[in-house]
């Protein structure tokens, strides 16, 4: 592991450079990362968060660093989501009060970001395969092991929304994560070089509907020294920021930046394992991915029509040339109306869809695109 000199500032300008604070090898793969003021290895952050989480369970605080994660995972797995919500009830109410104070104390004129800037050098993991992994049931089922303070991640009844219970340095928050229009946030950087970008609102689940933050994730494939890598290295540049109003304490921002570094590295390792063992099949997730990111060149068969219709039929340009796959209509909630769908469609290039176009962005987000893995016959 190499720790390079710290960047002088944590602002966006810091991420235009091609050097990283930490370069480390994990499970035989290389990771470059910057963002937290306290530059350290992924395991350093993770071990700290693990002991914080164990304290929340009133567990044995004398557990060794080596045994911490396995002990914690067993504890979390032993409880149902409802039991976890009950266990953390007091923490959740305290976090609600904290975030309401942050919103109240913020001017609205400025924002601060907890940013993790990571390059993942893992064979088989590209911006496309990493984004598709996020849509898989495998990713959701792995949620608790991705970060020590991850407790609940399940689809909500609201379209395009997930119910989340997780903590950052002990601030255990119960919130909804709702995919939204990235363009509405003028303070988010444009990042034109990133082909894949998605933003989600963080909304308290205390009944107030308070939006207290925005998660912004951008992905691009990178190669070589210009990207801060060694000659010939290929990787995925993942820039993940959680934006809050300027009333957020800097200590919160720092801890969450560390949390996000751990999350990205562990997601990359988990994605690699999922593809290698066959639990994730990229081709089976393409329809959902293209519905979210229809402008991805060379991947989505847009031809002369737009992807925004129900049910979604995607032309597979990665080898099947002209064969399309229905994306199951049940993943597109039309506020009570049922949309017929199928598993297979056949389209000729430059043909028009057989169903009327409709913008799906209000109906569906990443959480609704999971479990799309049945193939048409």
Short mmCIF file of C-alpha atoms in Angstrom, two decimals:
data_model
loop_
_atom_site.label_atom_id
_atom_site.label_comp_id
_atom_site.label_asym_id
_atom_site.label_seq_id
_atom_site.Cartn_x
_atom_site.Cartn_y
_atom_site.Cartn_z
CA UNK A 1 0.00 0.00 0.00
CA UNK A 2 1.25 3.47 -0.91
CA UNK A 3 -0.09 6.65 0.69
CA UNK A 4 0.71 9.70 -1.41
CA UNK A 5 0.75 13.30 -0.12
CA UNK A 6 -2.70 14.52 0.85
CA UNK A 7 -4.55 16.78 -1.53
CA UNK A 8 -4.67 20.33 -0.22
CA UNK A 9 -8.43 20.70 -0.65
CA UNK A 10 -11.44 18.41 -0.79
CA UNK A 11 -13.28 20.41 -3.44
CA UNK A 12 -14.10 19.27 -6.97
CA UNK A 13 -10.90 20.72 -8.34
CA UNK A 14 -9.04 18.05 -6.44
CA UNK A 15 -10.52 15.38 -8.66
CA UNK A 16 -9.26 16.81 -11.93
CA UNK A 17 -5.80 15.48 -11.13
CA UNK A 18 -4.37 12.12 -12.13
CA UNK A 19 -2.88 11.12 -8.78
CA UNK A 20 -4.49 9.40 -5.82
CA UNK A 21 -3.84 9.54 -2.10
CA UNK A 22 -3.86 5.77 -1.63
CA UNK A 23 -2.88 2.92 -3.95
CA UNK A 24 -3.50 -0.52 -2.49
CA UNK A 25 -3.90 -4.14 -3.51
CA UNK A 26 -6.89 -6.05 -2.16
CA UNK A 27 -7.58 -9.71 -2.99
CA UNK A 28 -5.06 -9.45 -5.81
CA UNK A 29 -6.64 -6.37 -7.44
CA UNK A 30 -5.46 -2.78 -7.44
CA UNK A 31 -7.47 0.17 -6.14
CA UNK A 32 -6.62 3.87 -6.32
CA UNK A 33 -8.59 6.21 -4.06
CA UNK A 34 -8.81 9.75 -2.73
CA UNK A 35 -11.45 11.87 -1.04
CA UNK A 36 -11.29 11.55 2.75
CA UNK A 37 -8.98 14.02 4.47
CA UNK A 38 -7.65 11.10 6.50
CA UNK A 39 -5.99 9.06 3.75
CA UNK A 40 -5.94 5.41 4.80
CA UNK A 41 -6.54 1.91 3.51
CA UNK A 42 -10.00 0.50 2.97
CA UNK A 43 -9.50 -1.99 5.79
CA UNK A 44 -8.55 0.79 8.22
CA UNK A 45 -11.83 2.58 7.59
CA UNK A 46 -13.80 -0.68 7.61
CA UNK A 47 -12.37 -1.94 10.90
CA UNK A 48 -13.18 1.36 12.60
CA UNK A 49 -16.77 1.25 11.37
CA UNK A 50 -17.08 -2.40 12.38
CA UNK A 51 -16.26 -1.68 16.01
CA UNK A 52 -18.68 1.28 15.96
CA UNK A 53 -21.46 -1.01 14.72
CA UNK A 54 -20.66 -3.70 17.31
CA UNK A 55 -21.05 -1.09 20.05
CA UNK A 56 -24.50 -0.29 18.65
CA UNK A 57 -25.43 -3.91 19.24
CA UNK A 58 -23.98 -3.80 22.78
CA UNK A 59 -21.76 -6.63 21.66
CA UNK A 60 -18.42 -7.68 23.09
CA UNK A 61 -16.12 -4.72 22.50
CA UNK A 62 -13.07 -6.91 23.02
CA UNK A 63 -13.53 -8.65 19.67
CA UNK A 64 -10.28 -8.56 17.71
CA UNK A 65 -9.98 -6.62 14.47
CA UNK A 66 -9.62 -9.90 12.58
CA UNK A 67 -12.86 -11.31 14.02
CA UNK A 68 -14.86 -8.08 13.96
CA UNK A 69 -16.52 -8.34 10.54
CA UNK A 70 -17.52 -11.99 10.85
CA UNK A 71 -18.97 -11.35 14.32
CA UNK A 72 -20.89 -8.31 13.11
CA UNK A 73 -22.27 -10.01 10.00
CA UNK A 74 -23.61 -12.88 12.09
CA UNK A 75 -25.32 -10.41 14.42
CA UNK A 76 -26.95 -8.51 11.56
CA UNK A 77 -28.05 -11.68 9.79
CA UNK A 78 -29.73 -12.94 12.95
CA UNK A 79 -32.24 -10.07 12.94
CA UNK A 80 -35.16 -9.36 10.63
CA UNK A 81 -35.56 -5.86 9.14
CA UNK A 82 -38.33 -5.12 11.64
CA UNK A 83 -36.11 -6.24 14.52
CA UNK A 84 -33.32 -4.00 13.25
CA UNK A 85 -35.69 -1.03 13.05
CA UNK A 86 -36.83 -1.70 16.61
CA UNK A 87 -33.26 -2.11 17.85
CA UNK A 88 -32.16 1.19 16.29
CA UNK A 89 -35.33 3.16 17.09
CA UNK A 90 -33.63 5.61 19.46
CA UNK A 91 -30.68 6.06 17.09
CA UNK A 92 -33.04 6.72 14.18
CA UNK A 93 -34.91 9.42 16.09
CA UNK A 94 -31.64 11.04 17.10
CA UNK A 95 -30.46 10.97 13.47
CA UNK A 96 -33.77 12.47 12.30
CA UNK A 97 -33.25 15.40 14.68
CA UNK A 98 -29.66 15.78 13.48
CA UNK A 99 -30.61 15.94 9.81
CA UNK A 100 -33.50 18.32 10.45
CA UNK A 101 -30.99 20.60 12.17
CA UNK A 102 -28.63 20.34 9.19
CA UNK A 103 -31.43 21.33 6.81
CA UNK A 104 -32.48 24.20 9.09
CA UNK A 105 -28.92 25.49 9.49
CA UNK A 106 -28.08 25.34 5.77
CA UNK A 107 -28.24 28.56 3.78
CA UNK A 108 -29.40 27.00 0.51
CA UNK A 109 -26.70 28.98 -1.26
CA UNK A 110 -23.89 26.45 -0.86
CA UNK A 111 -23.40 22.71 -0.49
CA UNK A 112 -20.72 20.37 0.80
CA UNK A 113 -19.87 16.92 -0.53
CA UNK A 114 -18.60 13.71 1.01
CA UNK A 115 -16.66 12.46 -2.00
CA UNK A 116 -14.88 9.23 -2.77
CA UNK A 117 -12.81 9.24 -5.96
CA UNK A 118 -11.89 5.65 -6.77
CA UNK A 119 -10.37 3.78 -9.70
CA UNK A 120 -11.01 0.05 -9.68
CA UNK A 121 -8.57 -2.14 -11.63
CA UNK A 122 -10.39 -5.48 -11.63
CA UNK A 123 -10.46 -7.68 -14.75
CA UNK A 124 -13.96 -7.94 -16.17
CA UNK A 125 -15.28 -4.94 -14.26
CA UNK A 126 -16.05 -2.03 -16.57
CA UNK A 127 -18.34 0.96 -16.17
CA UNK A 128 -21.05 -1.05 -17.93
CA UNK A 129 -20.68 -4.23 -15.87
CA UNK A 130 -20.40 -2.25 -12.62
CA UNK A 131 -23.58 -0.28 -13.37
CA UNK A 132 -25.42 -3.46 -14.39
CA UNK A 133 -24.31 -5.15 -11.17
CA UNK A 134 -26.09 -2.42 -9.22
CA UNK A 135 -29.37 -3.48 -10.87
CA UNK A 136 -28.98 -7.12 -9.86
CA UNK A 137 -30.70 -8.95 -7.03
CA UNK A 138 -27.21 -10.14 -6.10
CA UNK A 139 -26.14 -6.58 -5.22
CA UNK A 140 -29.17 -5.98 -3.03
CA UNK A 141 -28.83 -9.33 -1.27
CA UNK A 142 -25.17 -8.50 -0.49
CA UNK A 143 -26.00 -5.13 1.06
CA UNK A 144 -25.21 -5.96 4.68
CA UNK A 145 -21.72 -7.25 3.93
CA UNK A 146 -20.74 -4.25 1.77
CA UNK A 147 -20.34 -1.92 4.75
CA UNK A 148 -20.23 -2.49 8.49
CA UNK A 149 -23.02 -0.01 9.17
CA UNK A 150 -25.34 -1.33 6.43
CA UNK A 151 -28.49 -2.82 7.94
CA UNK A 152 -31.53 -2.66 5.61
CA UNK A 153 -31.91 -2.23 1.86
CA UNK A 154 -35.27 -3.26 0.39
CA UNK A 155 -37.58 -2.07 -2.34
CA UNK A 156 -40.17 0.44 -1.19
CA UNK A 157 -43.78 0.65 -2.31
CA UNK A 158 -43.08 3.98 -4.00
CA UNK A 159 -41.80 3.66 -7.59
CA UNK A 160 -38.04 3.95 -8.01
CA UNK A 161 -37.40 4.04 -4.27
CA UNK A 162 -35.45 1.95 -1.77
CA UNK A 163 -35.81 1.82 2.00
CA UNK A 164 -32.39 2.15 3.64
CA UNK A 165 -31.13 1.85 7.19
CA UNK A 166 -27.43 2.55 7.50
CA UNK A 167 -24.99 4.58 9.52
CA UNK A 168 -21.93 6.75 9.05
CA UNK A 169 -19.70 6.75 12.10
CA UNK A 170 -22.67 5.90 14.32
CA UNK A 171 -25.25 8.31 12.86
CA UNK A 172 -27.77 5.57 12.01
CA UNK A 173 -30.32 6.97 9.57
CA UNK A 174 -33.59 5.52 8.24
CA UNK A 175 -34.27 7.04 4.85
CA UNK A 176 -35.55 6.51 1.33
CA UNK A 177 -33.24 6.64 -1.66
CA UNK A 178 -35.20 7.81 -4.69
CA UNK A 179 -33.72 8.03 -8.19
CA UNK A 180 -34.35 11.50 -9.56
CA UNK A 181 -33.51 13.92 -12.38
CA UNK A 182 -29.86 14.85 -12.01
CA UNK A 183 -30.30 18.00 -14.07
CA UNK A 184 -32.40 19.71 -11.40
CA UNK A 185 -29.38 20.18 -9.13
CA UNK A 186 -27.40 23.16 -10.40
CA UNK A 187 -24.62 22.56 -7.88
CA UNK A 188 -23.74 19.10 -9.22
CA UNK A 189 -20.72 19.14 -11.57
CA UNK A 190 -21.58 18.45 -15.22
CA UNK A 191 -18.94 15.69 -15.59
CA UNK A 192 -19.33 15.40 -19.38
CA UNK A 193 -16.55 12.80 -19.59
CA UNK A 194 -18.59 10.32 -17.52
CA UNK A 195 -20.99 8.32 -19.70
CA UNK A 196 -22.99 6.99 -16.76
CA UNK A 197 -24.34 9.36 -14.11
CA UNK A 198 -27.25 8.99 -11.69
CA UNK A 199 -28.53 11.08 -8.79
CA UNK A 200 -30.85 10.06 -5.96
CA UNK A 201 -32.60 12.02 -3.22
CA UNK A 202 -32.08 11.02 0.41
CA UNK A 203 -35.45 11.44 2.15
CA UNK A 204 -36.10 10.95 5.86
CA UNK A 205 -38.73 8.31 6.67
CA UNK A 206 -40.05 10.13 9.74
CA UNK A 207 -43.23 11.21 7.97
CA UNK A 208 -42.00 14.70 7.08
CA UNK A 209 -40.70 13.87 3.60
CA UNK A 210 -37.60 15.95 4.33
CA UNK A 211 -34.93 15.74 1.63
CA UNK A 212 -31.63 16.00 3.46
CA UNK A 213 -29.07 14.98 0.84
CA UNK A 214 -28.35 13.90 -2.73
CA UNK A 215 -26.29 10.87 -3.77
CA UNK A 216 -24.46 11.40 -7.07
CA UNK A 217 -22.55 8.59 -8.79
CA UNK A 218 -20.61 8.81 -12.07
CA UNK A 219 -18.73 6.07 -13.94
CA UNK A 220 -16.25 6.03 -16.80
CA UNK A 221 -13.69 3.61 -18.20
CA UNK A 222 -10.09 4.84 -17.97
CA UNK A 223 -6.69 3.70 -19.22
CA UNK A 224 -3.07 4.41 -18.32
CA UNK A 225 -1.05 7.32 -16.91
CA UNK A 226 -3.46 10.07 -17.95
CA UNK A 227 -5.94 8.57 -15.53
CA UNK A 228 -3.32 8.20 -12.80
CA UNK A 229 -2.79 4.51 -13.53
CA UNK A 230 0.29 2.61 -14.60
CA UNK A 231 1.06 2.10 -18.28
CA UNK A 232 -1.37 -0.40 -19.78
CA UNK A 233 -3.69 -0.55 -16.78
CA UNK A 234 -7.42 -0.34 -17.47
CA UNK A 235 -9.95 0.50 -14.81
CA UNK A 236 -13.27 2.04 -13.89
CA UNK A 237 -13.24 5.57 -12.51
CA UNK A 238 -16.03 5.87 -9.94
CA UNK A 239 -16.73 9.34 -8.59
CA UNK A 240 -19.31 9.10 -5.81
CA UNK A 241 -20.43 12.13 -3.82
CA UNK A 242 -23.09 12.65 -1.18
CA UNK A 243 -24.15 16.28 -1.16
CA UNK A 244 -25.58 18.13 1.84
CA UNK A 245 -26.44 21.71 2.65
CA UNK A 246 -23.66 23.83 4.07
CA UNK A 247 -25.05 23.32 7.57
CA UNK A 248 -23.64 19.78 7.65
CA UNK A 249 -20.81 19.40 10.18
CA UNK A 250 -17.48 18.71 8.50
CA UNK A 251 -17.00 15.70 10.75
CA UNK A 252 -20.07 14.06 9.19
CA UNK A 253 -18.76 14.77 5.71
CA UNK A 254 -15.36 13.26 6.46
CA UNK A 255 -16.77 10.07 7.97
CA UNK A 256 -19.16 9.56 5.08
CA UNK A 257 -16.35 10.01 2.55
CA UNK A 258 -14.52 7.15 4.28
CA UNK A 259 -17.76 5.13 4.29
CA UNK A 260 -18.15 5.59 0.53
CA UNK A 261 -14.56 4.47 -0.19
CA UNK A 262 -15.31 1.21 1.63
CA UNK A 263 -18.61 0.85 -0.21
CA UNK A 264 -17.13 1.27 -3.69
CA UNK A 265 -14.21 -1.09 -3.13
CA UNK A 266 -16.42 -3.78 -1.63
CA UNK A 267 -19.03 -3.41 -4.37
CA UNK A 268 -16.31 -3.88 -6.99
CA UNK A 269 -15.04 -7.04 -5.30
CA UNK A 270 -18.60 -8.30 -4.89
CA UNK A 271 -19.40 -7.60 -8.55
CA UNK A 272 -16.32 -9.56 -9.62
CA UNK A 273 -17.39 -12.52 -7.48
CA UNK A 274 -20.95 -12.36 -8.79
CA UNK A 275 -19.94 -12.39 -12.45
CA UNK A 276 -17.32 -15.09 -11.90
CA UNK A 277 -19.70 -17.47 -10.12
CA UNK A 278 -22.56 -16.89 -12.56
CA UNK A 279 -24.88 -15.19 -10.06
CA UNK A 280 -24.94 -12.14 -12.35
CA UNK A 281 -25.34 -12.33 -16.14
CA UNK A 282 -24.62 -9.01 -17.82
CA UNK A 283 -26.77 -9.64 -20.89
CA UNK A 284 -29.81 -10.27 -18.73
CA UNK A 285 -29.49 -6.82 -17.13
CA UNK A 286 -28.98 -4.82 -20.33
CA UNK A 287 -32.61 -3.83 -20.77
CA UNK A 288 -32.85 -2.30 -17.34
CA UNK A 289 -29.50 -0.60 -17.76
CA UNK A 290 -30.43 0.88 -21.12
CA UNK A 291 -33.72 2.16 -19.74
CA UNK A 292 -31.77 4.12 -17.14
CA UNK A 293 -28.96 5.23 -19.49
CA UNK A 294 -30.33 5.17 -23.07
CA UNK A 295 -27.48 7.25 -24.48
CA UNK A 296 -24.74 4.73 -23.75
CA UNK A 297 -23.08 4.45 -27.13
CA UNK A 298 -22.53 1.01 -28.61
CA UNK A 299 -24.62 -0.73 -25.99
CA UNK A 300 -28.25 0.27 -26.30
CA UNK A 301 -29.91 -0.29 -29.67
CA UNK A 302 -31.76 2.98 -29.87
CA UNK A 303 -31.80 3.24 -33.67
CA UNK A 304 -34.50 5.71 -34.75
CA UNK A 305 -36.65 5.46 -31.64
CA UNK A 306 -36.28 6.29 -27.96
CA UNK A 307 -36.11 3.76 -25.16
CA UNK A 308 -38.81 5.39 -23.09
CA UNK A 309 -41.78 3.09 -23.46
CA UNK A 310 -43.50 0.27 -21.61
CA UNK A 311 -42.77 -2.56 -21.90
CA UNK A 312 -39.16 -1.97 -22.83
CA UNK A 313 -37.66 -3.90 -25.71
CA UNK A 314 -33.91 -3.57 -26.20
CA UNK A 315 -31.92 -4.56 -29.25
CA UNK A 316 -28.92 -6.53 -28.04
CA UNK A 317 -25.90 -5.15 -29.91
CA UNK A 318 -23.38 -7.31 -28.08
CA UNK A 319 -23.67 -10.32 -30.36
CA UNK A 320 -27.26 -11.19 -31.14
CA UNK A 321 -27.70 -8.42 -33.74
CA UNK A 322 -31.31 -7.42 -33.86
CA UNK A 323 -32.78 -9.72 -31.25
CA UNK A 324 -34.55 -7.81 -28.50
CA UNK A 325 -35.55 -8.75 -24.99
CA UNK A 326 -38.63 -7.54 -23.20
CA UNK A 327 -37.89 -5.98 -19.88
CA UNK A 328 -40.69 -7.42 -17.66
CA UNK A 329 -43.52 -4.93 -17.44
CA UNK A 330 -44.12 -5.61 -13.76
CA UNK A 331 -41.04 -3.52 -12.98
CA UNK A 332 -42.76 -0.44 -14.37
CA UNK A 333 -45.40 0.67 -11.91
CA UNK A 334 -47.97 2.83 -13.64
CA UNK A 335 -49.76 3.99 -10.50
CA UNK A 336 -52.41 1.31 -10.55
CA UNK A 337 -52.67 0.53 -14.25
CA UNK A 338 -51.34 -2.79 -15.47
CA UNK A 339 -49.14 -2.92 -18.52
CA UNK A 340 -48.96 -6.14 -20.55
CA UNK A 341 -45.50 -7.47 -21.17
CA UNK A 342 -43.54 -10.40 -22.46
CA UNK A 343 -40.09 -11.89 -22.22
CA UNK A 344 -39.06 -11.72 -25.85
CA UNK A 345 -39.58 -9.35 -28.73
CA UNK A 346 -38.14 -9.27 -32.20
CA UNK A 347 -37.20 -5.95 -33.73
CA UNK A 348 -35.60 -5.05 -36.99
CA UNK A 349 -33.13 -2.23 -36.96
CA UNK A 350 -34.66 1.22 -37.44
CA UNK A 351 -38.12 -0.16 -36.72
CA UNK A 352 -40.60 1.52 -34.44
CA UNK A 353 -41.83 0.06 -31.18
CA UNK A 354 -45.24 -1.56 -31.20
CA UNK A 355 -46.31 0.24 -28.04
CA UNK A 356 -46.79 3.93 -27.47
CA UNK A 357 -43.76 5.85 -26.15
CA UNK A 358 -43.98 7.06 -22.58
CA UNK A 359 -41.34 8.56 -20.30
CA UNK A 360 -40.58 5.93 -17.65
CA UNK A 361 -38.47 8.15 -15.39
CA UNK A 362 -41.37 8.90 -13.06
CA UNK A 363 -42.22 5.24 -12.67
CA UNK A 364 -38.96 3.45 -12.24
CA UNK A 365 -35.50 3.68 -10.72
CA UNK A 366 -32.64 1.29 -10.18
CA UNK A 367 -34.43 -0.54 -7.39
CA UNK A 368 -37.27 -1.48 -9.77
CA UNK A 369 -34.91 -2.94 -12.33
CA UNK A 370 -33.75 -5.83 -10.25
CA UNK A 371 -34.46 -9.48 -10.88
CA UNK A 372 -34.79 -9.02 -14.63
CA UNK A 373 -32.75 -12.13 -15.22
CA UNK A 374 -35.21 -14.36 -17.12
CA UNK A 375 -34.46 -14.69 -20.73
CA UNK A 376 -37.00 -14.79 -23.50
CA UNK A 377 -37.73 -18.02 -25.23
#
